[in-house]
CSV table of C-alpha atoms in Angstrom, one decimal:
chain,number,residue,atom,x,y,z
J,532,UNK,CA,93.6,117.2,107.7
J,533,UNK,CA,93.3,115.5,111.2
J,534,UNK,CA,95.0,112.0,111.4
J,535,UNK,CA,93.1,108.8,113.1
J,536,UNK,CA,93.3,109.2,116.5
J,537,UNK,CA,92.2,106.9,119.3
J,538,UNK,CA,91.3,106.8,123.0
J,539,UNK,CA,92.6,105.8,125.7
J,540,UNK,CA,96.3,105.4,124.7
J,541,UNK,CA,96.9,103.0,127.8
J,542,UNK,CA,94.5,100.9,129.6
J,543,UNK,CA,94.4,98.4,132.5
J,544,UNK,CA,91.9,95.8,133.1
J,545,UNK,CA,90.9,92.9,134.9
J,546,UNK,CA,90.0,89.7,133.4
J,547,UNK,CA,86.5,89.1,132.9
J,548,UNK,CA,85.7,92.8,132.7
J,549,UNK,CA,84.3,94.5,129.5
J,550,UNK,CA,86.1,97.4,127.4
J,551,UNK,CA,85.4,99.9,124.6
J,552,UNK,CA,87.7,101.7,122.6
J,553,UNK,CA,87.1,104.7,120.5
J,554,UNK,CA,88.6,105.8,117.6
J,555,UNK,CA,87.9,108.9,115.0
J,556,UNK,CA,88.8,108.1,111.2
J,557,UNK,CA,90.7,110.5,109.3
J,558,UNK,CA,88.9,113.5,107.6
J,559,UNK,CA,87.2,111.8,104.0
J,560,UNK,CA,87.9,108.4,104.9
J,561,UNK,CA,84.6,106.5,105.6
J,562,UNK,CA,86.0,102.9,106.3
J,563,UNK,CA,87.5,101.8,109.7
J,564,UNK,CA,89.4,98.9,110.6
J,565,UNK,CA,90.4,97.2,113.6
J,566,UNK,CA,93.5,95.3,114.5
J,567,UNK,CA,95.1,93.5,117.7
J,568,UNK,CA,98.6,93.7,117.3
J,569,UNK,CA,100.0,91.6,120.3
J,570,UNK,CA,103.9,92.2,121.3
J,571,UNK,CA,106.2,91.1,118.3
J,572,UNK,CA,103.7,90.1,116.1
J,573,UNK,CA,102.1,91.6,113.4
J,574,UNK,CA,98.7,93.1,113.3
J,575,UNK,CA,95.9,90.7,113.1
J,576,UNK,CA,92.5,91.9,111.8
J,577,UNK,CA,89.6,91.8,113.4
J,578,UNK,CA,86.6,93.6,111.3
J,579,UNK,CA,85.9,96.2,109.3
J,580,UNK,CA,82.8,98.8,109.3
J,581,UNK,CA,81.8,100.7,106.3
J,582,UNK,CA,78.7,102.8,106.3
J,583,UNK,CA,77.9,101.9,109.8
J,584,UNK,CA,77.8,98.1,108.5
J,585,UNK,CA,80.1,95.5,109.4
J,586,UNK,CA,82.0,94.8,106.0
J,587,UNK,CA,84.2,91.9,106.9
J,588,UNK,CA,85.5,89.9,110.1
J,589,UNK,CA,88.6,88.0,110.8
J,590,UNK,CA,89.1,85.3,113.2
J,591,UNK,CA,88.0,86.9,116.5
J,592,UNK,CA,85.1,85.0,118.7
J,593,UNK,CA,82.0,87.5,119.1
J,594,UNK,CA,82.8,88.7,122.4
J,595,UNK,CA,84.9,91.4,120.0
J,596,UNK,CA,82.2,93.7,118.4
J,597,UNK,CA,82.2,96.8,116.8
J,598,UNK,CA,80.1,100.1,115.9
J,599,UNK,CA,80.6,102.6,113.3
J,600,UNK,CA,78.9,105.9,113.7
J,601,UNK,CA,77.2,108.4,111.2
J,602,UNK,CA,80.4,110.7,111.5
J,603,UNK,CA,82.7,107.3,110.6
J,604,UNK,CA,83.8,107.0,114.0
J,605,UNK,CA,84.2,103.7,115.4
J,606,UNK,CA,84.4,101.7,118.6
J,607,UNK,CA,85.7,98.2,119.6
J,608,UNK,CA,83.9,96.6,122.2
J,609,UNK,CA,85.6,93.2,124.0
J,610,UNK,CA,83.6,91.4,126.2
J,611,UNK,CA,84.7,88.8,129.1
J,612,UNK,CA,88.2,90.4,128.8
J,613,UNK,CA,91.0,87.3,128.7
J,614,UNK,CA,94.5,87.2,129.5
J,615,UNK,CA,95.5,86.6,125.9
J,616,UNK,CA,93.3,90.1,124.9
J,617,UNK,CA,96.6,91.8,126.0
J,618,UNK,CA,97.9,93.9,123.2
J,619,UNK,CA,97.9,96.7,121.0
J,620,UNK,CA,94.6,97.5,119.4
J,621,UNK,CA,94.9,99.7,116.1
J,622,UNK,CA,92.2,101.4,114.7
J,623,UNK,CA,92.8,102.6,110.6
J,624,UNK,CA,90.8,104.6,108.5
J,625,UNK,CA,90.8,104.5,104.6
J,626,UNK,CA,89.2,105.9,101.5
J,627,UNK,CA,85.6,104.9,100.3
J,628,UNK,CA,85.6,101.2,98.9
J,629,UNK,CA,87.8,99.6,101.7
J,630,UNK,CA,91.2,98.6,102.4
J,631,UNK,CA,91.3,96.8,99.5
J,632,UNK,CA,92.6,99.4,96.9
J,633,UNK,CA,93.7,102.0,99.1
J,634,UNK,CA,96.1,102.3,102.1
J,635,UNK,CA,95.6,102.2,105.8
J,636,UNK,CA,96.1,105.0,108.0
J,637,UNK,CA,97.1,103.8,111.6
J,638,UNK,CA,95.7,105.4,114.4
J,639,UNK,CA,98.7,105.5,117.4
J,640,UNK,CA,97.0,102.7,119.2
J,641,UNK,CA,95.3,101.5,122.6
J,642,UNK,CA,97.8,99.4,124.5
J,643,UNK,CA,95.5,97.3,126.4
J,644,UNK,CA,96.6,95.2,129.7
J,645,UNK,CA,94.2,92.5,131.2
J,646,UNK,CA,95.6,91.6,134.4
P,880,UNK,CA,92.7,80.4,105.5
P,881,UNK,CA,94.8,83.4,103.7
P,882,UNK,CA,98.4,83.4,105.4
P,883,UNK,CA,101.5,85.9,105.3
P,884,UNK,CA,104.9,84.7,106.2
P,885,UNK,CA,108.0,87.2,106.3
P,886,UNK,CA,111.6,86.2,106.3
P,887,UNK,CA,113.9,87.0,107.7
P,888,UNK,CA,112.5,88.0,111.5
P,889,UNK,CA,115.3,90.2,112.2
P,890,UNK,CA,118.2,91.4,110.7
P,891,UNK,CA,121.1,93.4,111.9
P,892,UNK,CA,123.1,95.4,109.7
P,893,UNK,CA,126.3,97.8,109.5
P,894,UNK,CA,125.2,101.4,108.4
P,895,UNK,CA,125.8,101.4,104.6
P,896,UNK,CA,124.9,97.6,103.9
P,897,UNK,CA,122.1,96.5,102.2
P,898,UNK,CA,118.9,95.2,103.5
P,899,UNK,CA,116.4,92.5,101.8
P,900,UNK,CA,113.3,91.0,103.2
P,901,UNK,CA,110.9,88.6,101.7
P,902,UNK,CA,107.2,88.0,101.7
P,903,UNK,CA,105.4,85.1,100.5
P,904,UNK,CA,101.3,84.3,100.4
P,905,UNK,CA,99.7,80.9,100.7
P,906,UNK,CA,97.2,82.5,97.9
P,907,UNK,CA,97.2,84.4,94.9
P,908,UNK,CA,96.6,88.0,96.0
P,909,UNK,CA,94.8,91.2,94.2
P,910,UNK,CA,97.6,93.3,95.8
P,911,UNK,CA,100.3,93.7,98.5
P,912,UNK,CA,100.9,96.7,100.8
P,913,UNK,CA,104.1,97.6,102.5
P,914,UNK,CA,104.2,99.6,106.0
P,915,UNK,CA,107.0,100.8,108.5
P,916,UNK,CA,106.7,100.4,112.3
P,917,UNK,CA,109.4,102.6,114.1
P,918,UNK,CA,109.6,101.4,117.4
P,919,UNK,CA,106.8,102.5,120.1
P,920,UNK,CA,104.5,103.7,116.5
P,921,UNK,CA,102.2,102.7,114.5
P,922,UNK,CA,102.5,101.0,111.2
P,923,UNK,CA,102.8,103.9,108.3
P,924,UNK,CA,101.9,102.8,104.7
P,925,UNK,CA,104.9,102.8,102.1
P,926,UNK,CA,103.5,101.4,98.9
P,927,UNK,CA,101.1,99.2,97.6
P,928,UNK,CA,101.4,96.8,94.4
P,929,UNK,CA,99.0,95.7,92.2
P,930,UNK,CA,100.4,94.2,88.9
P,931,UNK,CA,101.7,91.0,88.3
P,932,UNK,CA,105.7,91.8,88.0
P,933,UNK,CA,105.7,95.4,89.1
P,934,UNK,CA,108.6,96.9,90.5
P,935,UNK,CA,108.3,100.4,92.4
P,936,UNK,CA,111.5,102.8,94.0
P,937,UNK,CA,111.1,105.0,96.4
P,938,UNK,CA,114.7,106.5,96.5
P,939,UNK,CA,117.0,103.7,98.3
P,940,UNK,CA,113.7,101.5,98.7
P,941,UNK,CA,112.8,99.0,95.9
P,942,UNK,CA,109.5,97.0,95.8
P,943,UNK,CA,108.8,94.1,93.6
P,944,UNK,CA,105.7,92.0,93.4
P,945,UNK,CA,106.1,88.6,92.0
P,946,UNK,CA,104.8,87.0,88.6
P,947,UNK,CA,102.5,84.8,90.1
P,948,UNK,CA,101.4,87.8,92.4
P,949,UNK,CA,102.2,85.4,95.7
P,950,UNK,CA,105.6,87.0,96.9
P,951,UNK,CA,107.3,90.2,97.0
P,952,UNK,CA,109.7,91.7,98.1
P,953,UNK,CA,111.4,95.2,100.0
P,954,UNK,CA,114.8,95.8,99.3
P,955,UNK,CA,116.9,99.1,100.7
P,956,UNK,CA,120.1,99.9,99.4
P,957,UNK,CA,122.8,101.6,101.5
P,958,UNK,CA,120.8,101.7,105.0
P,959,UNK,CA,120.7,104.5,107.2
P,960,UNK,CA,120.1,104.6,111.0
P,961,UNK,CA,116.3,106.5,110.2
P,962,UNK,CA,115.5,103.0,108.3
P,963,UNK,CA,115.3,101.1,111.7
P,964,UNK,CA,112.2,99.7,112.2
P,965,UNK,CA,109.7,96.7,111.3
P,966,UNK,CA,108.6,96.1,107.7
P,967,UNK,CA,105.4,94.4,107.5
P,968,UNK,CA,103.7,93.4,104.2
P,969,UNK,CA,100.3,92.8,103.8
P,970,UNK,CA,98.4,90.8,101.6
P,971,UNK,CA,95.1,91.5,99.9
P,972,UNK,CA,93.1,88.5,98.9
P,973,UNK,CA,89.8,90.1,96.6
P,974,UNK,CA,88.0,90.7,99.2
P,975,UNK,CA,88.5,93.7,102.1
P,976,UNK,CA,91.1,91.5,104.5
P,977,UNK,CA,94.2,93.1,104.7
P,978,UNK,CA,96.7,90.3,106.2
P,979,UNK,CA,100.0,91.0,107.7
P,980,UNK,CA,102.9,88.8,107.9
P,981,UNK,CA,104.6,89.0,111.4
P,982,UNK,CA,107.2,91.6,109.8
P,983,UNK,CA,111.2,91.8,109.8
P,984,UNK,CA,113.1,93.9,112.5
P,985,UNK,CA,115.3,96.0,110.9
P,986,UNK,CA,118.4,96.9,113.6
P,987,UNK,CA,121.1,99.3,111.9
P,988,UNK,CA,124.5,99.8,113.9
P,989,UNK,CA,126.3,103.0,112.9
């Protein structure tokens, strides 16, 4: 059984640029959630995808968008990067039905630095 | 919106001492989950509590869910150096948005 994998592990971007982060879910998991974790903070919910549709969104602006593919892998796209977007971006997959009734399995995250 | 608060923010204990972290939600929860994140790592699921007043144990760890389903606690008996990390509670309202607390950082001095 393969776990959740994320790429890249680290990324440095300039303010105003765009970034795409990728996530492969754990085998058998069809729900993917994305979280932003600033230094010293808890993970903040960005959005969740289930069956290729957005299935819930946190308090993040529209420049944060995502996709889920038929194989359940997912992308997080952030446009017009701001300095405050610097954080660890965590992808988590879960069993069918969403994270409400099953635990989240997190990947190792992508560390994004915006300069 | 829903808020989940955790205290203390940080605790430094001597190995062998007990440790407790508390979690409070501004709204009633359908369930609460606990995660542990080691330094430089990612959150790892520990347990989920669903029923009002539920108590679950995992070896030296005891988890409780309040009667009103708005608060929870994690108690570690006789801490060990392997317990070091940040412990997060995460509350689920009746939906699919899991809201994490800010976490409690545990340091254990041997």
